[in-house]
Coordinates of C-alpha atoms in Angstrom, one line a residue:
M3 CA 18.1 172.8 136.8
C4 CA 18.5 175.4 139.5
P5 CA 19.7 173.7 142.7
D6 CA 17.8 176.1 145.0
S7 CA 14.4 175.8 143.4
A8 CA 11.5 174.6 145.6
A9 CA 11.2 170.9 146.2
G10 CA 8.3 168.9 144.8
P11 CA 5.8 166.9 146.8
D12 CA 8.4 164.2 147.4
G13 CA 10.6 166.7 149.3
F14 CA 13.6 166.2 147.1
S15 CA 15.1 169.3 145.5
A16 CA 17.3 169.6 142.4
H17 CA 20.2 170.2 144.9
F18 CA 19.6 166.7 146.4
Y19 CA 19.6 165.1 142.9
Q20 CA 22.8 167.0 141.9
T21 CA 24.5 166.2 145.2
C22 CA 23.5 162.5 145.3
W23 CA 23.5 161.8 141.5
N24 CA 26.2 159.2 141.7
I25 CA 24.0 157.1 144.1
I26 CA 20.5 157.7 142.6
A27 CA 21.4 157.9 138.9
P28 CA 20.9 154.1 138.1
D29 CA 17.4 154.1 139.6
V30 CA 16.4 157.4 137.9
H31 CA 17.8 156.3 134.5
K32 CA 15.9 153.0 134.8
A33 CA 12.6 154.6 135.6
I34 CA 12.9 157.2 132.8
Q35 CA 14.0 154.6 130.2
D36 CA 11.0 152.4 131.2
F37 CA 8.8 155.5 130.7
F38 CA 10.0 156.1 127.2
C39 CA 9.5 152.3 126.5
G40 CA 5.8 152.6 127.4
T41 CA 5.8 151.8 131.2
P42 CA 3.7 154.4 133.1
L43 CA 5.7 156.5 135.5
P44 CA 5.2 155.6 139.2
K45 CA 2.5 157.8 140.8
N46 CA 5.0 159.5 143.1
F47 CA 7.0 160.7 140.0
K48 CA 3.9 162.5 138.7
A49 CA 2.8 164.1 141.9
T50 CA 2.5 167.9 141.8
S51 CA 1.5 170.5 144.4
I52 CA 0.0 173.8 143.4
A53 CA 1.0 176.9 145.4
L54 CA -0.5 180.3 145.0
I55 CA 2.0 183.2 144.8
P56 CA 0.7 186.7 145.4
K57 CA 1.1 189.1 142.4
V58 CA 0.5 192.2 144.5
D59 CA 0.9 193.3 148.1
N60 CA -2.1 192.5 150.3
P61 CA -3.9 190.3 147.8
S62 CA -7.7 190.2 148.3
R63 CA -9.0 188.4 145.2
W64 CA -8.2 185.1 143.5
T65 CA -6.9 187.1 140.5
D66 CA -4.3 188.6 142.7
F67 CA -2.5 185.3 142.8
R68 CA -0.5 183.3 140.3
P69 CA -0.6 179.5 140.6
I70 CA 2.7 177.6 140.3
S71 CA 3.1 173.9 140.1
L72 CA 5.7 172.3 142.3
C73 CA 6.7 169.1 140.5
N74 CA 9.1 166.3 141.5
V75 CA 12.5 166.6 139.9
S76 CA 12.1 163.2 138.2
N77 CA 9.0 164.6 136.5
K78 CA 11.0 167.6 135.4
I79 CA 13.6 165.4 133.9
C80 CA 11.0 163.5 131.8
S81 CA 9.5 166.8 130.7
K82 CA 12.8 168.2 129.7
I83 CA 13.6 165.2 127.6
L84 CA 10.2 165.4 125.9
N85 CA 10.6 169.1 125.4
D86 CA 14.0 168.7 123.8
R87 CA 12.7 166.0 121.4
L88 CA 9.5 167.9 120.5
A89 CA 11.4 171.2 120.0
K90 CA 13.0 169.7 116.9
L91 CA 9.6 168.8 115.4
L92 CA 7.7 171.9 116.2
P93 CA 8.8 174.1 113.3
D94 CA 7.4 171.4 110.9
I95 CA 4.1 170.8 112.7
V96 CA 3.1 174.2 114.0
S97 CA 1.6 176.6 111.6
P98 CA 3.8 179.6 110.7
T99 CA 0.9 181.8 111.8
Q100 CA 1.1 180.4 115.4
S101 CA 3.2 183.0 117.1
G102 CA 2.8 182.3 120.8
F103 CA 4.8 179.7 122.7
V104 CA 7.1 178.8 119.9
A105 CA 10.8 179.7 120.1
G106 CA 11.8 182.5 117.8
R107 CA 8.2 183.8 117.4
L108 CA 6.6 186.6 119.4
I109 CA 2.9 186.7 120.4
S110 CA 3.2 190.5 120.0
D111 CA 3.5 189.9 116.2
N112 CA -0.3 189.2 116.4
I113 CA -0.9 192.9 117.4
L114 CA 0.8 194.1 114.2
L115 CA -1.2 191.5 112.1
A116 CA -4.5 192.6 113.7
Q117 CA -3.7 196.3 112.9
E118 CA -2.9 195.4 109.3
L119 CA -6.2 193.4 109.0
I120 CA -8.3 196.2 110.5
H121 CA -6.6 198.7 108.2
T122 CA -7.3 196.5 105.1
L123 CA -10.9 195.9 106.1
G124 CA -11.4 199.6 106.7
A125 CA -10.5 200.3 103.0
K126 CA -13.4 200.6 100.5
R127 CA -14.2 197.1 99.3
R128 CA -16.9 195.7 97.0
Y129 CA -18.0 193.2 99.7
E130 CA -19.0 193.5 103.3
N131 CA -16.3 192.4 105.9
V132 CA -16.6 190.9 109.3
V133 CA -14.0 190.6 112.1
Y134 CA -14.3 188.1 115.0
K135 CA -12.7 188.7 118.3
L136 CA -12.2 185.4 120.1
D137 CA -11.5 185.1 123.9
M138 CA -8.5 182.7 124.0
A139 CA -7.9 183.1 127.8
K140 CA -9.4 179.7 128.5
A141 CA -8.7 178.0 125.1
Y142 CA -6.7 175.2 126.6
D143 CA -9.6 174.3 129.0
R144 CA -11.8 173.6 126.0
V145 CA -9.5 171.2 124.1
Q146 CA -11.2 168.0 123.1
W147 CA -8.4 165.6 124.1
H148 CA -9.6 162.7 121.9
L149 CA -9.4 165.0 118.9
L150 CA -5.8 166.1 119.9
Y151 CA -4.8 162.4 120.3
D152 CA -6.3 161.6 116.8
I153 CA -4.3 164.4 115.2
M154 CA -1.1 163.4 117.0
R155 CA -1.6 159.7 115.9
K156 CA -2.0 160.9 112.3
M157 CA 1.2 162.9 112.5
G158 CA 3.1 159.8 113.5
F159 CA 3.3 160.1 117.3
N160 CA 3.5 156.9 119.2
E161 CA 0.3 155.6 120.9
K162 CA 2.0 155.5 124.3

């Protein structure tokens, strides 16, 4: 973790954790082990602040900003552990056609796939063809969480 990254809402940066690790390690270990045994993280661990970073000089519209989340380092540690554990499972549970957000796959591969599909559909066929263009910009805002939880349960993920 980069020591000079911005501090989270608790005010403690990665530099603090790295410098004081020999003092705080037992408490951090205990909280994180408890989390992985099913105890909810303390609220202050999960606190996050959102900051808007301008994408352009003299921003004048909301779209000229990029939001970033400033998380507490303790939250980042839990996220990193989960990420490392899930990364081993992803190749087996994510479809080979899913190209974005998976290590070793490029979302730009979809452009080539789309070109091949359009070319194939443009050829003379016995049947009519149809192409749907879906707006995926807000796809994650439309997730039905209970459905996602059901799928994860069926795949063997723990209830907690």
